[in-house]
Amino acid sequence: MTTFLVYSLTAALLAGLGVHGLITRRHLLRQIMALNVIAGGVFLLLISTAYRNQGDFADPVPQAMVLTGIVVAISSTAFALALLRRIYVAQGQAQDEAQDEAQGQAQMDAQANDVSTPRDESTP
Amino acid sequence: MTLAAWMILVPFMGGVACLLLRGRAVAWVGLAASAATAWTCLPLLRHVWHSGPVRIDLGGWAAPLGIGLYLDGLGAMFLLLTAIVGLLVGVYALAFFGRGREYARMEPYFWPVWLVLWGGLNGVYLSVDVFNVYVLLEMVGLGAVGLTVLSGTNDSLVAGLRYLLATMFGSLIYLLGVALLYAQTGHLDIFLLADAVDGSLPVLVAFGLMTGGLLIKAALLPFHFWLPPAHAGAPAPVSAILSGMVTKASFFLLLRIWFVVFPDVTAPVAGQLLGVLGAAAVLWGSLQAVRQTRLKLLVAYSTVGQLGYLFFLFALLTPAGGEAWSEGWASMAWTGTVFHVFSHGLAKAALFMAAGCLVLAMGTDELAAMRDIAGRLPVVTFTLGVAGVSLMGLPPSVGFVAKWMLLKASLASGQWWWAVVIAMGGLLTAAYVFKILSFTFVPVGGHDANARPKAGPKAGRNVDQGANEHQGPKNSGVPELRPVPALMTLAALTLAALCVLFGFRAEEVIALLLRDMGLEPPFDAVLIGNIGGDRP
């Protein structure tokens, strides 16, 4: 039972960490990462439930669920990243024109600029 | 009844076929797949009507091992709504995307994504496996976001990403609940779960998590932030799909989870909390709708408000635990809510489609630009009016039946405060529907002095401010109207007409819904007499 407890507490911690990140971070890329941390927590909990009865074999159903969940999470993340990239490109071009929409746009521009920093560092 | 499996398979196959094709063939194959799906729905509905709920185990594997499909009256109603709106949106989209190069660019993406989304929706209504439902919900969510960003404009991309983050978060919270529930009970099938759940802490936490995750996806008030920009920024057929159908899928699951899986666990406090959030959504969403100066944003905020009505059901049916079900008003609240789902799905899709016609004709969705639309686009204005009547809840529309039953149920159950909210929500709805209509009747010719008093008393100062802001040079003359394809206007009008016609077919729906909930209608003579049906 203790093994199960250790795993599930870690899972809860991870999920909580992710929720905290999702709420406090305004940067879209960080929000996507926070969602992946939550997903990690959920999958860890699912995996640990396979062991909960401490029988001779692990329960295969949660493992199948985690596999499916990982596929779903990966495709959602890929889609989110693709959208983020499109937003970055569009906002980058849009900066040249006069933006009349004040706040949301300015905020998005700031976020788009934030995105550029790590990318520029990594390219060379 | 393998037809249930075809309900999911046909849209998926249609989506794949659309992905492989090029040119206008995509639209025709997509429409054919839509028609086939809607056609498959009819015999299923007839079967449920004649012989009650259907359950099939896919591949011949029974419940703990295999995944089952289950269709009862409630699911059949949601399937029917999706089929009707889906088919008409398809007809509308055929004309909408066939107009110009900028729209033709979206067409090869619209059809496959929409058909996969439709298959996912059907799957949600048919599945009995809580984990399977998670996968299907993600499919619906990804499809919905894909449709939202179809136009590729800056605003829609941002709105789409926000939507994606919200819907992913909701799904993960729901999955966390599923994981806890599985750890505690070892089941995923909702009927096996219903027998296995107890009042232990993990089960309660799982219940809270699953409800919370679904509430985020259903856009109940504190979680509604993603909805208006996403629904308003999308192309018109997509807005109709998102508002009319996608928001209902999460609500359907909430119904399943509250009243099938956890009927003994639900606490009155939780039900009242959902009711209060729903009431806040009705008032706040409708107020925001009244304040908007753009047509599509107005309709999108109206969705936030109208979705709030659905959550009174949880407050009405939880107080006495299982005892509430034996009361006459329980079945009234139940059917009233499902009617509201139906009326809102039809009316909101019609409104968004009519709004799309207007935007197409005028080139903008500023309310202030809608001069003399009533005279020049009478059919579109009529559609707006009829759909508005159903939203307001005036007879003989299906919206009236829904609100009337909810009102009666809340009075009969002694929770009269919901009736006050329902009435106030109806008034606010009237305010924003008349706000739209008042702008359409403003005559052409820059008679601003005449225009303002007309709009003023309906919606107060905000209208004037909006009108002042947007009286730039482009609106001062008589705006040229571009032609609107007749197919688009007709599809919108058909939906609006169905809103009214379903109001006359209330009895059948009531019978269909109550049988599988084990509720014999003890009240039908009284109730149906009141609704205005001609048969006792």
PDB file of C-alpha atoms in Angstrom, chain B residues 27 31 34 85-95 110-111 114 353:
ATOM      1  CA  ALA B  27     -18.159  19.492 -50.090  1.00  0.00           C
ATOM      2  CA  LEU B  31     -22.768  16.636 -47.423  1.00  0.00           C
ATOM      3  CA  SER B  34     -23.912  14.240 -43.289  1.00  0.00           C
ATOM      4  CA  VAL B  85     -28.514  20.864 -36.917  1.00  0.00           C
ATOM      5  CA  GLY B  86     -25.579  19.035 -38.504  1.00  0.00           C
ATOM      6  CA  LEU B  87     -27.410  18.363 -41.748  1.00  0.00           C
ATOM      7  CA  LEU B  88     -28.682  21.932 -42.071  1.00  0.00           C
ATOM      8  CA  VAL B  89     -25.298  23.394 -41.157  1.00  0.00           C
ATOM      9  CA  GLY B  90     -23.878  21.189 -43.910  1.00  0.00           C
ATOM     10  CA  VAL B  91     -26.326  22.611 -46.447  1.00  0.00           C
ATOM     11  CA  TYR B  92     -25.473  26.107 -45.239  1.00  0.00           C
ATOM     12  CA  ALA B  93     -21.738  25.423 -45.401  1.00  0.00           C
ATOM     13  CA  LEU B  94     -22.047  24.144 -48.960  1.00  0.00           C
ATOM     14  CA  ALA B  95     -23.196  27.599 -50.044  1.00  0.00           C
ATOM     15  CA  PHE B 110     -13.892  22.351 -42.769  1.00  0.00           C
ATOM     16  CA  TRP B 111     -15.485  19.115 -43.932  1.00  0.00           C
ATOM     17  CA  TRP B 114     -16.404  18.772 -38.878  1.00  0.00           C
ATOM     18  CA  MET B 353     -26.469  31.239 -39.501  1.00  0.00           C
TER      19      MET B 353
END
